[in-house]
mmCIF file of C-alpha atoms in Angstrom:
data_model
loop_
_atom_site.group_PDB
_atom_site.id
_atom_site.type_symbol
_atom_site.label_atom_id
_atom_site.label_comp_id
_atom_site.label_asym_id
_atom_site.label_seq_id
_atom_site.Cartn_x
_atom_site.Cartn_y
_atom_site.Cartn_z
ATOM 1 C CA UNK F 1 126.226 118.281 123.239
ATOM 2 C CA UNK F 2 127.070 119.850 119.892
ATOM 3 C CA UNK F 3 125.412 118.054 116.958
ATOM 4 C CA UNK F 4 125.889 118.258 113.194
ATOM 5 C CA UNK F 5 123.381 117.318 110.456
ATOM 6 C CA UNK F 6 124.318 115.396 107.323
ATOM 7 C CA UNK F 7 122.102 115.229 104.236
ATOM 8 C CA UNK F 8 122.201 113.175 101.062
ATOM 9 C CA UNK F 9 119.829 113.251 98.093
ATOM 10 C CA UNK F 10 118.217 110.792 95.732
ATOM 11 C CA UNK F 11 116.796 112.788 92.829
ATOM 12 C CA UNK F 12 114.709 111.392 89.969
ATOM 13 C CA UNK F 13 114.447 113.340 86.709
ATOM 14 C CA UNK F 14 111.908 112.349 84.058
ATOM 15 C CA UNK F 15 113.527 112.414 80.624
ATOM 16 C CA UNK F 16 112.233 114.191 77.502
ATOM 17 C CA UNK F 17 111.830 111.109 75.307
ATOM 18 C CA UNK F 18 108.970 110.348 72.929
ATOM 19 C CA UNK F 19 108.606 106.749 74.065
ATOM 20 C CA UNK F 20 109.032 104.766 77.264
ATOM 21 C CA UNK F 21 112.234 103.168 78.500
ATOM 22 C CA UNK F 22 111.690 99.576 77.345
ATOM 23 C CA UNK F 23 108.807 99.695 74.852
ATOM 24 C CA UNK F 24 107.382 101.870 72.076
ATOM 25 C CA UNK F 25 104.455 103.236 74.092
ATOM 26 C CA UNK F 26 104.277 107.023 73.851
ATOM 27 C CA UNK F 27 105.112 109.212 76.847
ATOM 28 C CA UNK F 28 101.872 111.148 77.299
ATOM 29 C CA UNK F 29 100.958 114.215 79.353
ATOM 30 C CA UNK F 30 97.257 113.722 80.032
ATOM 31 C CA UNK F 31 94.787 113.207 82.850
ATOM 32 C CA UNK F 32 93.029 110.451 80.895
ATOM 33 C CA UNK F 33 94.193 107.224 82.575
ATOM 34 C CA UNK F 34 95.606 104.062 81.011
ATOM 35 C CA UNK F 35 95.733 105.115 77.354
ATOM 36 C CA UNK F 36 99.424 104.382 76.671
ATOM 37 C CA UNK F 37 99.992 100.779 77.698
ATOM 38 C CA UNK F 38 101.366 97.539 76.274
ATOM 39 C CA UNK F 39 102.262 94.073 77.634
ATOM 40 C CA UNK F 40 105.836 95.228 78.367
ATOM 41 C CA UNK F 41 105.103 98.306 80.493
ATOM 42 C CA UNK F 42 102.368 96.561 82.513
ATOM 43 C CA UNK F 43 104.474 93.463 83.085
ATOM 44 C CA UNK F 44 102.508 90.741 81.295
ATOM 45 C CA UNK F 45 104.211 87.328 81.073
ATOM 46 C CA UNK F 46 106.329 86.815 77.969
ATOM 47 C CA UNK F 47 106.820 90.514 77.173
ATOM 48 C CA UNK F 48 110.457 91.422 76.470
ATOM 49 C CA UNK F 49 112.029 94.861 77.092
ATOM 50 C CA UNK F 50 114.078 96.738 74.469
ATOM 51 C CA UNK F 51 116.214 99.666 75.780
ATOM 52 C CA UNK F 52 115.574 103.194 74.554
ATOM 53 C CA UNK F 53 118.811 104.557 73.080
ATOM 54 C CA UNK F 54 117.741 108.199 73.358
ATOM 55 C CA UNK F 55 117.164 107.794 77.111
ATOM 56 C CA UNK F 56 120.623 106.270 77.537
ATOM 57 C CA UNK F 57 122.109 109.182 75.572
ATOM 58 C CA UNK F 58 120.397 111.647 77.924
ATOM 59 C CA UNK F 59 121.615 109.823 81.034
ATOM 60 C CA UNK F 60 125.167 109.698 79.655
ATOM 61 C CA UNK F 61 124.954 113.403 78.815
ATOM 62 C CA UNK F 62 124.008 114.271 82.396
ATOM 63 C CA UNK F 63 126.746 112.006 83.766
ATOM 64 C CA UNK F 64 129.372 113.704 81.581
ATOM 65 C CA UNK F 65 128.072 117.152 82.500
ATOM 66 C CA UNK F 66 128.571 116.412 86.198
ATOM 67 C CA UNK F 67 132.116 115.146 85.670
ATOM 68 C CA UNK F 68 131.316 111.473 86.246
ATOM 69 C CA UNK F 69 133.436 108.546 85.183
ATOM 70 C CA UNK F 70 131.476 106.624 82.546
ATOM 71 C CA UNK F 71 130.968 102.905 83.077
ATOM 72 C CA UNK F 72 131.580 101.536 79.595
ATOM 73 C CA UNK F 73 130.423 98.021 80.514
ATOM 74 C CA UNK F 74 127.184 98.381 82.438
ATOM 75 C CA UNK F 75 124.293 96.181 83.372
ATOM 76 C CA UNK F 76 120.540 96.345 84.040
ATOM 77 C CA UNK F 77 119.226 94.944 87.316
ATOM 78 C CA UNK F 78 115.868 94.036 88.776
ATOM 79 C CA UNK F 79 114.951 95.870 91.968
ATOM 80 C CA UNK F 80 112.336 93.673 93.629
ATOM 81 C CA UNK F 81 109.545 95.087 95.770
ATOM 82 C CA UNK F 82 105.754 95.058 95.853
ATOM 83 C CA UNK F 83 103.535 98.082 95.371
ATOM 84 C CA UNK F 84 100.135 98.291 93.630
ATOM 85 C CA UNK F 85 101.379 100.679 90.932
ATOM 86 C CA UNK F 86 104.372 98.435 90.107
ATOM 87 C CA UNK F 87 102.718 95.721 87.979
ATOM 88 C CA UNK F 88 105.843 93.592 87.432
ATOM 89 C CA UNK F 89 106.625 93.518 91.182
ATOM 90 C CA UNK F 90 110.119 94.649 90.215
ATOM 91 C CA UNK F 91 111.634 97.762 88.707
ATOM 92 C CA UNK F 92 114.352 97.666 86.037
ATOM 93 C CA UNK F 93 117.199 99.749 87.428
ATOM 94 C CA UNK F 94 120.975 99.612 87.900
ATOM 95 C CA UNK F 95 122.868 98.520 90.997
ATOM 96 C CA UNK F 96 126.662 98.168 91.073
ATOM 97 C CA UNK F 97 127.269 99.214 87.455
ATOM 98 C CA UNK F 98 125.561 102.579 86.906
ATOM 99 C CA UNK F 99 126.167 104.802 83.880
ATOM 100 C CA UNK F 100 128.181 107.382 85.858
ATOM 101 C CA UNK F 101 130.259 107.344 89.053
ATOM 102 C CA UNK F 102 132.055 109.900 91.236
ATOM 103 C CA UNK F 103 130.951 113.250 89.877
ATOM 104 C CA UNK F 104 130.512 116.735 91.311
ATOM 105 C CA UNK F 105 128.096 119.613 90.850
ATOM 106 C CA UNK F 106 129.091 123.193 91.509
ATOM 107 C CA UNK F 107 126.658 125.344 93.480
ATOM 108 C CA UNK F 108 126.816 128.989 94.511
ATOM 109 C CA UNK F 109 125.531 130.311 97.868
ATOM 110 C CA UNK F 110 125.905 134.016 98.642
ATOM 111 C CA UNK F 111 128.473 134.316 95.843
ATOM 112 C CA UNK F 112 130.573 131.521 97.355
ATOM 113 C CA UNK F 113 131.213 128.366 95.330
ATOM 114 C CA UNK F 114 130.796 124.904 96.787
ATOM 115 C CA UNK F 115 130.850 121.403 95.305
ATOM 116 C CA UNK F 116 128.383 118.594 95.983
ATOM 117 C CA UNK F 117 129.871 115.151 95.435
ATOM 118 C CA UNK F 118 127.749 112.824 93.314
ATOM 119 C CA UNK F 119 128.052 109.126 94.043
ATOM 120 C CA UNK F 120 126.245 107.752 91.001
ATOM 121 C CA UNK F 121 124.034 108.557 88.015
ATOM 122 C CA UNK F 122 121.914 105.657 86.795
ATOM 123 C CA UNK F 123 118.875 104.626 84.781
ATOM 124 C CA UNK F 124 115.481 103.640 86.162
ATOM 125 C CA UNK F 125 111.990 103.171 84.813
ATOM 126 C CA UNK F 126 109.108 104.981 86.483
ATOM 127 C CA UNK F 127 106.178 103.317 88.230
ATOM 128 C CA UNK F 128 102.464 103.900 87.690
ATOM 129 C CA UNK F 129 100.483 106.476 89.631
ATOM 130 C CA UNK F 130 98.130 105.789 92.556
ATOM 131 C CA UNK F 131 95.272 108.198 93.260
ATOM 132 C CA UNK F 132 93.664 107.779 96.676
ATOM 133 C CA UNK F 133 90.057 108.922 96.986
ATOM 134 C CA UNK F 134 89.020 110.876 100.065
ATOM 135 C CA UNK F 135 91.837 112.781 101.746
ATOM 136 C CA UNK F 136 94.450 111.851 99.136
ATOM 137 C CA UNK F 137 96.456 109.845 101.693
ATOM 138 C CA UNK F 138 96.490 106.056 101.589
ATOM 139 C CA UNK F 139 95.782 105.529 105.307
ATOM 140 C CA UNK F 140 92.410 107.304 105.129
ATOM 141 C CA UNK F 141 91.394 106.515 101.539
ATOM 142 C CA UNK F 142 88.218 104.597 100.741
ATOM 143 C CA UNK F 143 89.573 103.375 97.389
ATOM 144 C CA UNK F 144 92.608 103.709 95.126
ATOM 145 C CA UNK F 145 92.685 104.171 91.342
ATOM 146 C CA UNK F 146 95.733 103.091 89.324
ATOM 147 C CA UNK F 147 96.976 104.829 86.178
ATOM 148 C CA UNK F 148 99.783 103.067 84.284
ATOM 149 C CA UNK F 149 100.464 105.771 81.690
ATOM 150 C CA UNK F 150 103.612 106.664 83.634
ATOM 151 C CA UNK F 151 104.730 103.053 84.072
ATOM 152 C CA UNK F 152 108.003 102.538 82.208
ATOM 153 C CA UNK F 153 108.732 106.213 81.536
ATOM 154 C CA UNK F 154 112.546 106.689 81.574
ATOM 155 C CA UNK F 155 114.132 108.300 84.613
ATOM 156 C CA UNK F 156 117.662 109.244 85.571
ATOM 157 C CA UNK F 157 118.468 108.971 89.282
ATOM 158 C CA UNK F 158 121.229 111.103 90.768
ATOM 159 C CA UNK F 159 122.509 110.037 94.184
ATOM 160 C CA UNK F 160 124.767 112.353 96.160
ATOM 161 C CA UNK F 161 127.217 111.406 98.843
ATOM 162 C CA UNK F 162 126.196 112.479 102.377
ATOM 163 C CA UNK F 163 127.995 115.827 102.198
ATOM 164 C CA UNK F 164 125.231 118.447 102.468
ATOM 165 C CA UNK F 165 124.995 120.175 105.846
ATOM 166 C CA UNK F 166 122.051 122.599 105.669
ATOM 167 C CA UNK F 167 118.678 123.178 104.037
ATOM 168 C CA UNK F 168 120.082 126.223 102.231
ATOM 169 C CA UNK F 169 122.809 124.134 100.653
ATOM 170 C CA UNK F 170 120.242 121.463 99.757
ATOM 171 C CA UNK F 171 117.995 123.943 97.954
ATOM 172 C CA UNK F 172 120.969 125.358 96.036
ATOM 173 C CA UNK F 173 121.905 121.834 94.888
ATOM 174 C CA UNK F 174 118.389 120.993 93.661
ATOM 175 C CA UNK F 175 118.086 124.364 91.910
ATOM 176 C CA UNK F 176 121.403 123.857 90.105
ATOM 177 C CA UNK F 177 120.619 120.244 89.131
ATOM 178 C CA UNK F 178 117.196 121.267 87.840
ATOM 179 C CA UNK F 179 118.667 124.095 85.774
ATOM 180 C CA UNK F 180 121.347 121.814 84.356
ATOM 181 C CA UNK F 181 118.742 119.285 83.191
ATOM 182 C CA UNK F 182 116.824 122.109 81.488
ATOM 183 C CA UNK F 183 119.976 123.558 79.903
ATOM 184 C CA UNK F 184 120.876 120.121 78.538
ATOM 185 C CA UNK F 185 117.317 119.815 77.196
ATOM 186 C CA UNK F 186 116.894 116.352 78.713
ATOM 187 C CA UNK F 187 113.937 117.292 80.931
ATOM 188 C CA UNK F 188 111.406 120.041 81.543
ATOM 189 C CA UNK F 189 112.398 119.961 85.222
ATOM 190 C CA UNK F 190 108.942 121.002 86.387
ATOM 191 C CA UNK F 191 108.355 120.086 90.013
ATOM 192 C CA UNK F 192 104.606 120.655 89.809
ATOM 193 C CA UNK F 193 104.344 118.011 87.063
ATOM 194 C CA UNK F 194 106.613 115.532 88.801
ATOM 195 C CA UNK F 195 109.357 115.852 86.164
ATOM 196 C CA UNK F 196 111.805 116.245 89.050
ATOM 197 C CA UNK F 197 111.301 114.479 92.386
ATOM 198 C CA UNK F 198 113.666 114.245 95.330
ATOM 199 C CA UNK F 199 114.041 112.402 98.623
ATOM 200 C CA UNK F 200 116.338 113.618 101.392
ATOM 201 C CA UNK F 201 118.276 111.283 103.692
ATOM 202 C CA UNK F 202 118.974 113.127 106.935
ATOM 203 C CA UNK F 203 121.001 112.153 109.981
ATOM 204 C CA UNK F 204 122.333 113.974 113.027
ATOM 205 C CA UNK F 205 125.469 113.003 114.944
ATOM 206 C CA UNK F 206 127.872 114.519 117.495
ATOM 207 C CA UNK F 207 130.113 117.203 116.025
ATOM 208 C CA UNK F 208 133.310 115.292 116.816
ATOM 209 C CA UNK F 209 132.037 111.915 115.551
ATOM 210 C CA UNK F 210 133.560 110.293 112.472
ATOM 211 C CA UNK F 211 130.426 108.204 111.957
ATOM 212 C CA UNK F 212 127.081 109.341 110.602
ATOM 213 C CA UNK F 213 123.933 109.138 112.646
ATOM 214 C CA UNK F 214 120.924 106.946 111.863
ATOM 215 C CA UNK F 215 119.537 107.847 108.448
ATOM 216 C CA UNK F 216 115.933 108.942 108.031
ATOM 217 C CA UNK F 217 114.431 109.348 104.543
ATOM 218 C CA UNK F 218 111.965 112.195 103.916
ATOM 219 C CA UNK F 219 109.444 111.974 101.059
ATOM 220 C CA UNK F 220 106.599 114.049 99.581
ATOM 221 C CA UNK F 221 108.490 117.337 99.250
ATOM 222 C CA UNK F 222 107.042 118.810 96.065
ATOM 223 C CA UNK F 223 108.559 122.294 96.078
ATOM 224 C CA UNK F 224 111.801 123.986 97.072
ATOM 225 C CA UNK F 225 109.951 125.745 99.870
ATOM 226 C CA UNK F 226 108.670 122.478 101.324
ATOM 227 C CA UNK F 227 112.154 120.955 100.887
ATOM 228 C CA UNK F 228 113.745 123.663 103.006
ATOM 229 C CA UNK F 229 111.107 123.497 105.722
ATOM 230 C CA UNK F 230 111.054 119.679 105.827
ATOM 231 C CA UNK F 231 114.841 119.501 106.280
ATOM 232 C CA UNK F 232 114.857 122.164 108.991
ATOM 233 C CA UNK F 233 112.031 120.406 110.838
ATOM 234 C CA UNK F 234 113.633 116.968 110.629
ATOM 235 C CA UNK F 235 117.014 118.265 111.847
ATOM 236 C CA UNK F 236 115.278 119.883 114.825
ATOM 237 C CA UNK F 237 113.280 116.698 115.526
ATOM 238 C CA UNK F 238 116.331 114.444 115.496
ATOM 239 C CA UNK F 239 118.425 116.919 117.493
ATOM 240 C CA UNK F 240 115.793 117.107 120.235
ATOM 241 C CA UNK F 241 115.428 113.308 120.285
ATOM 242 C CA UNK F 242 119.169 112.787 120.741
ATOM 243 C CA UNK F 243 119.371 115.462 123.438
ATOM 244 C CA UNK F 244 116.500 113.725 125.257
ATOM 245 C CA UNK F 245 118.175 110.329 124.946
ATOM 246 C CA UNK F 246 115.614 108.965 122.460
ATOM 247 C CA UNK F 247 116.917 106.527 119.849
ATOM 248 C CA UNK F 248 116.496 107.535 116.191
ATOM 249 C CA UNK F 249 114.862 104.800 114.108
ATOM 250 C CA UNK F 250 115.893 104.192 110.497
ATOM 251 C CA UNK F 251 112.666 104.812 108.613
ATOM 252 C CA UNK F 252 110.908 106.640 105.797
ATOM 253 C CA UNK F 253 108.874 109.667 106.891
ATOM 254 C CA UNK F 254 106.230 111.718 105.086
ATOM 255 C CA UNK F 255 106.317 115.517 104.973
ATOM 256 C CA UNK F 256 102.882 116.958 105.777
ATOM 257 C CA UNK F 257 102.650 120.297 103.985
ATOM 258 C CA UNK F 258 99.649 121.497 106.011
ATOM 259 C CA UNK F 259 100.910 120.546 109.472
ATOM 260 C CA UNK F 260 104.564 121.254 108.574
ATOM 261 C CA UNK F 261 105.784 118.089 110.288
ATOM 262 C CA UNK F 262 107.163 114.701 109.249
ATOM 263 C CA UNK F 263 105.384 111.484 110.225
ATOM 264 C CA UNK F 264 106.305 107.796 109.993
ATOM 265 C CA UNK F 265 105.431 106.011 106.752
ATOM 266 C CA UNK F 266 107.325 102.715 106.974
ATOM 267 C CA UNK F 267 110.614 101.194 108.043
ATOM 268 C CA UNK F 268 113.471 102.016 105.678
ATOM 269 C CA UNK F 269 114.614 99.187 103.400
ATOM 270 C CA UNK F 270 118.255 98.415 102.703
ATOM 271 C CA UNK F 271 119.710 97.255 99.383
ATOM 272 C CA UNK F 272 119.549 93.615 100.528
ATOM 273 C CA UNK F 273 115.761 93.898 100.896
ATOM 274 C CA UNK F 274 115.432 94.687 97.193
ATOM 275 C CA UNK F 275 117.225 91.442 96.172
ATOM 276 C CA UNK F 276 118.985 93.013 93.187
ATOM 277 C CA UNK F 277 120.001 90.644 90.424
ATOM 278 C CA UNK F 278 120.962 91.032 86.766
ATOM 279 C CA UNK F 279 117.908 91.214 84.491
ATOM 280 C CA UNK F 280 117.968 88.001 82.428
ATOM 281 C CA UNK F 281 115.906 89.608 79.630
ATOM 282 C CA UNK F 282 118.467 92.349 78.943
ATOM 283 C CA UNK F 283 122.079 91.957 77.742
ATOM 284 C CA UNK F 284 124.955 93.883 79.240
ATOM 285 C CA UNK F 285 124.995 97.544 78.192
ATOM 286 C CA UNK F 286 128.198 98.457 76.365
ATOM 287 C CA UNK F 287 128.804 102.191 75.868
ATOM 288 C CA UNK F 288 131.399 102.373 73.117
ATOM 289 C CA UNK F 289 134.005 105.122 72.721
ATOM 290 C CA UNK F 290 132.153 106.267 69.607
ATOM 291 C CA UNK F 291 128.869 106.494 71.501
ATOM 292 C CA UNK F 292 130.453 108.604 74.262
ATOM 293 C CA UNK F 293 132.050 110.930 71.691
ATOM 294 C CA UNK F 294 128.668 111.389 70.011
ATOM 295 C CA UNK F 295 127.140 112.351 73.328
ATOM 296 C CA UNK F 296 130.006 114.779 73.951
ATOM 297 C CA UNK F 297 129.095 116.548 70.708
ATOM 298 C CA UNK F 298 125.725 117.393 72.266
ATOM 299 C CA UNK F 299 127.682 119.501 74.759
ATOM 300 C CA UNK F 300 130.372 121.048 72.581
ATOM 301 C CA UNK F 301 129.280 120.681 68.939
ATOM 302 C CA UNK F 302 131.938 121.678 66.427
ATOM 303 C CA UNK F 303 134.463 124.357 67.298
ATOM 304 C CA UNK F 304 132.964 127.831 67.191
ATOM 305 C CA UNK F 305 129.409 126.610 66.720
ATOM 306 C CA UNK F 306 126.299 126.796 68.848
ATOM 307 C CA UNK F 307 125.008 123.302 69.618
ATOM 308 C CA UNK F 308 121.417 122.170 69.218
ATOM 309 C CA UNK F 309 121.116 121.847 72.994
ATOM 310 C CA UNK F 310 122.202 125.444 73.565
ATOM 311 C CA UNK F 311 119.890 126.847 70.900
ATOM 312 C CA UNK F 312 116.867 125.018 72.296
ATOM 313 C CA UNK F 313 117.665 126.122 75.832
ATOM 314 C CA UNK F 314 117.952 129.772 74.820
ATOM 315 C CA UNK F 315 114.768 129.770 72.759
ATOM 316 C CA UNK F 316 112.959 128.050 75.629
ATOM 317 C CA UNK F 317 114.161 130.805 77.936
ATOM 318 C CA UNK F 318 113.032 133.508 75.533
ATOM 319 C CA UNK F 319 109.609 132.031 74.944
ATOM 320 C CA UNK F 320 108.856 131.620 78.638
ATOM 321 C CA UNK F 321 110.032 135.040 79.818
ATOM 322 C CA UNK F 322 108.717 138.553 79.662
ATOM 323 C CA UNK F 323 110.543 141.660 78.464
ATOM 324 C CA UNK F 324 111.146 142.879 82.013
ATOM 325 C CA UNK F 325 112.881 139.571 82.852
ATOM 326 C CA UNK F 326 115.578 140.295 80.269
ATOM 327 C CA UNK F 327 116.035 144.033 80.523
ATOM 328 C CA UNK F 328 118.668 143.870 83.326
ATOM 329 C CA UNK F 329 120.832 141.622 81.144
ATOM 330 C CA UNK F 330 121.293 144.321 78.483
ATOM 331 C CA UNK F 331 123.611 146.126 80.898
ATOM 332 C CA UNK F 332 125.153 142.937 82.255
ATOM 333 C CA UNK F 333 126.121 141.705 78.797
ATOM 334 C CA UNK F 334 127.403 145.104 77.755
ATOM 335 C CA UNK F 335 125.506 145.058 74.483
ATOM 336 C CA UNK F 336 125.770 148.135 72.303
ATOM 337 C CA UNK F 337 122.343 147.351 70.870
ATOM 338 C CA UNK F 338 119.533 149.438 72.232
ATOM 339 C CA UNK F 339 117.034 147.430 74.223
ATOM 340 C CA UNK F 340 113.917 148.522 72.406
ATOM 341 C CA UNK F 341 111.726 145.445 72.846
ATOM 342 C CA UNK F 342 108.289 146.566 73.921
ATOM 343 C CA UNK F 343 106.228 143.396 73.786
ATOM 344 C CA UNK F 344 106.251 139.620 74.100
ATOM 345 C CA UNK F 345 106.490 139.174 70.305
ATOM 346 C CA UNK F 346 109.929 140.836 70.092
ATOM 347 C CA UNK F 347 111.703 139.175 73.005
ATOM 348 C CA UNK F 348 112.699 135.985 71.145
ATOM 349 C CA UNK F 349 114.481 138.028 68.490
ATOM 350 C CA UNK F 350 116.381 139.929 71.147
ATOM 351 C CA UNK F 351 117.360 136.644 72.803
ATOM 352 C CA UNK F 352 118.761 135.365 69.502
ATOM 353 C CA UNK F 353 120.790 138.560 68.954
ATOM 354 C CA UNK F 354 122.035 139.337 72.433
ATOM 355 C CA UNK F 355 120.997 137.263 75.416
ATOM 356 C CA UNK F 356 121.757 133.986 73.645
ATOM 357 C CA UNK F 357 125.484 134.752 73.616
ATOM 358 C CA UNK F 358 125.407 135.245 77.373
ATOM 359 C CA UNK F 359 123.283 132.136 77.988
ATOM 360 C CA UNK F 360 125.410 129.881 75.788
ATOM 361 C CA UNK F 361 128.586 131.050 77.493
ATOM 362 C CA UNK F 362 127.030 130.365 80.886
ATOM 363 C CA UNK F 363 126.042 126.835 79.861
ATOM 364 C CA UNK F 364 129.454 126.061 78.372
ATOM 365 C CA UNK F 365 131.264 127.445 81.401
ATOM 366 C CA UNK F 366 129.122 125.393 83.779
ATOM 367 C CA UNK F 367 129.690 122.154 81.895
ATOM 368 C CA UNK F 368 133.380 122.842 81.279
ATOM 369 C CA UNK F 369 133.910 123.592 84.983
ATOM 370 C CA UNK F 370 132.409 120.225 85.912
ATOM 371 C CA UNK F 371 134.559 118.323 83.433
ATOM 372 C CA UNK F 372 137.744 120.255 84.268
ATOM 373 C CA UNK F 373 137.426 119.048 87.850
ATOM 374 C CA UNK F 374 137.915 115.539 86.536
ATOM 375 C CA UNK F 375 140.226 116.088 83.575
ATOM 376 C CA UNK F 376 142.635 113.456 84.862
ATOM 377 C CA UNK F 377 139.968 110.776 84.819
ATOM 378 C CA UNK F 378 139.376 108.605 81.789
ATOM 379 C CA UNK F 379 135.803 108.856 80.550
ATOM 380 C CA UNK F 380 136.086 105.466 78.886
ATOM 381 C CA UNK F 381 136.933 103.725 82.182
ATOM 382 C CA UNK F 382 136.534 100.001 81.721
ATOM 383 C CA UNK F 383 134.741 98.813 84.861
ATOM 384 C CA UNK F 384 134.389 95.060 84.856
ATOM 385 C CA UNK F 385 131.003 93.628 85.933
ATOM 386 C CA UNK F 386 130.957 92.463 89.532
ATOM 387 C CA UNK F 387 127.465 90.982 89.555
ATOM 388 C CA UNK F 388 127.220 87.275 90.117
ATOM 389 C CA UNK F 389 125.287 86.684 86.881
ATOM 390 C CA UNK F 390 127.658 86.606 83.912
ATOM 391 C CA UNK F 391 126.201 87.539 80.530
ATOM 392 C CA UNK F 392 127.551 87.999 77.003
ATOM 393 C CA UNK F 393 129.017 91.375 76.112
ATOM 394 C CA UNK F 394 127.070 93.565 73.723
ATOM 395 C CA UNK F 395 129.380 95.398 71.319
ATOM 396 C CA UNK F 396 126.757 97.605 69.691
ATOM 397 C CA UNK F 397 125.240 100.701 71.196
ATOM 398 C CA UNK F 398 121.839 100.158 72.835
ATOM 399 C CA UNK F 399 118.765 99.712 70.669
ATOM 400 C CA UNK F 400 116.978 102.918 69.751
ATOM 401 C CA UNK F 401 113.229 102.808 70.258
ATOM 402 C CA UNK F 402 112.830 106.560 69.833
#
């Protein structure tokens, strides 16, 4: 029996904002626990959330850069589930009215272009962090410490359609999405810090079947190397199970980096289990035409100019790299300037003069290619709310807590 794998991704990117998604607590990068908290981000009764405009700008920017249709009339929802590091017992997210819908991201594998279809781009707030003493795993821990510094930090979630067919294609997609978030200057995109986290939904079905197989979610992949190995292992596991006549169970599995296997964590929830409903403390989110145009300026700037986003991306590249990293580009760009940089202190100047032109062009071409794919779509698509809870329309752009 010939079988085919199908993979979809849910990717969370932590945004480069100064404050959290629904309060004025600072986003901090520290090992000292519980120093940036307030009644709102730890879910105390009576606390009211106020949306962070800068975070919504960043999410809209990513949605536009992946060619998504923008939902001008959106809504915040409560995603209900219990976990110790989720103090409210619900997470403020979006359900049927995300910021962006139906986008695509171009990837390149062995010099061949491919396109990964994006189902939705939406806002979420992060949870706290659980640290399990002992082995680090909850099942063998003697105690668990909770740190709520991360609780309420703004995230953007990007959900693909189930169109990826191999681990190589999956890695190329994550690499491209990570680089795009860095180029747009909306995130550091550092996997080791948890700025970018991803879960893979994998199924295997007969080659001639029009239906997907039973979906299994894989978590705890914290590097591109572990992503590739976890997908390859899970495809092999499901393929062998189907060939042996064993039924695949819909579940969430944990990738064990040391053993290089996946193991059962829990049964996989469906959307009905989360009991989504419109958040009564937040009005509908109206993204005006003016707001969308302002976000577009972050991509294009004025004609003939270099935008703030592009400048920051290029300087970031120059500051993080060594001279040898850039030397090959002097030939690639065709610069008539002699590459005479001999130390770390001169590389940023060379980037400004030469490499920056190449980098900016690459960024603009990438973003323009995404938008050109959808040039017949209207970015100001008016999607009417379909949630059962009707609320008044907000005509102003979201509050700015930055």
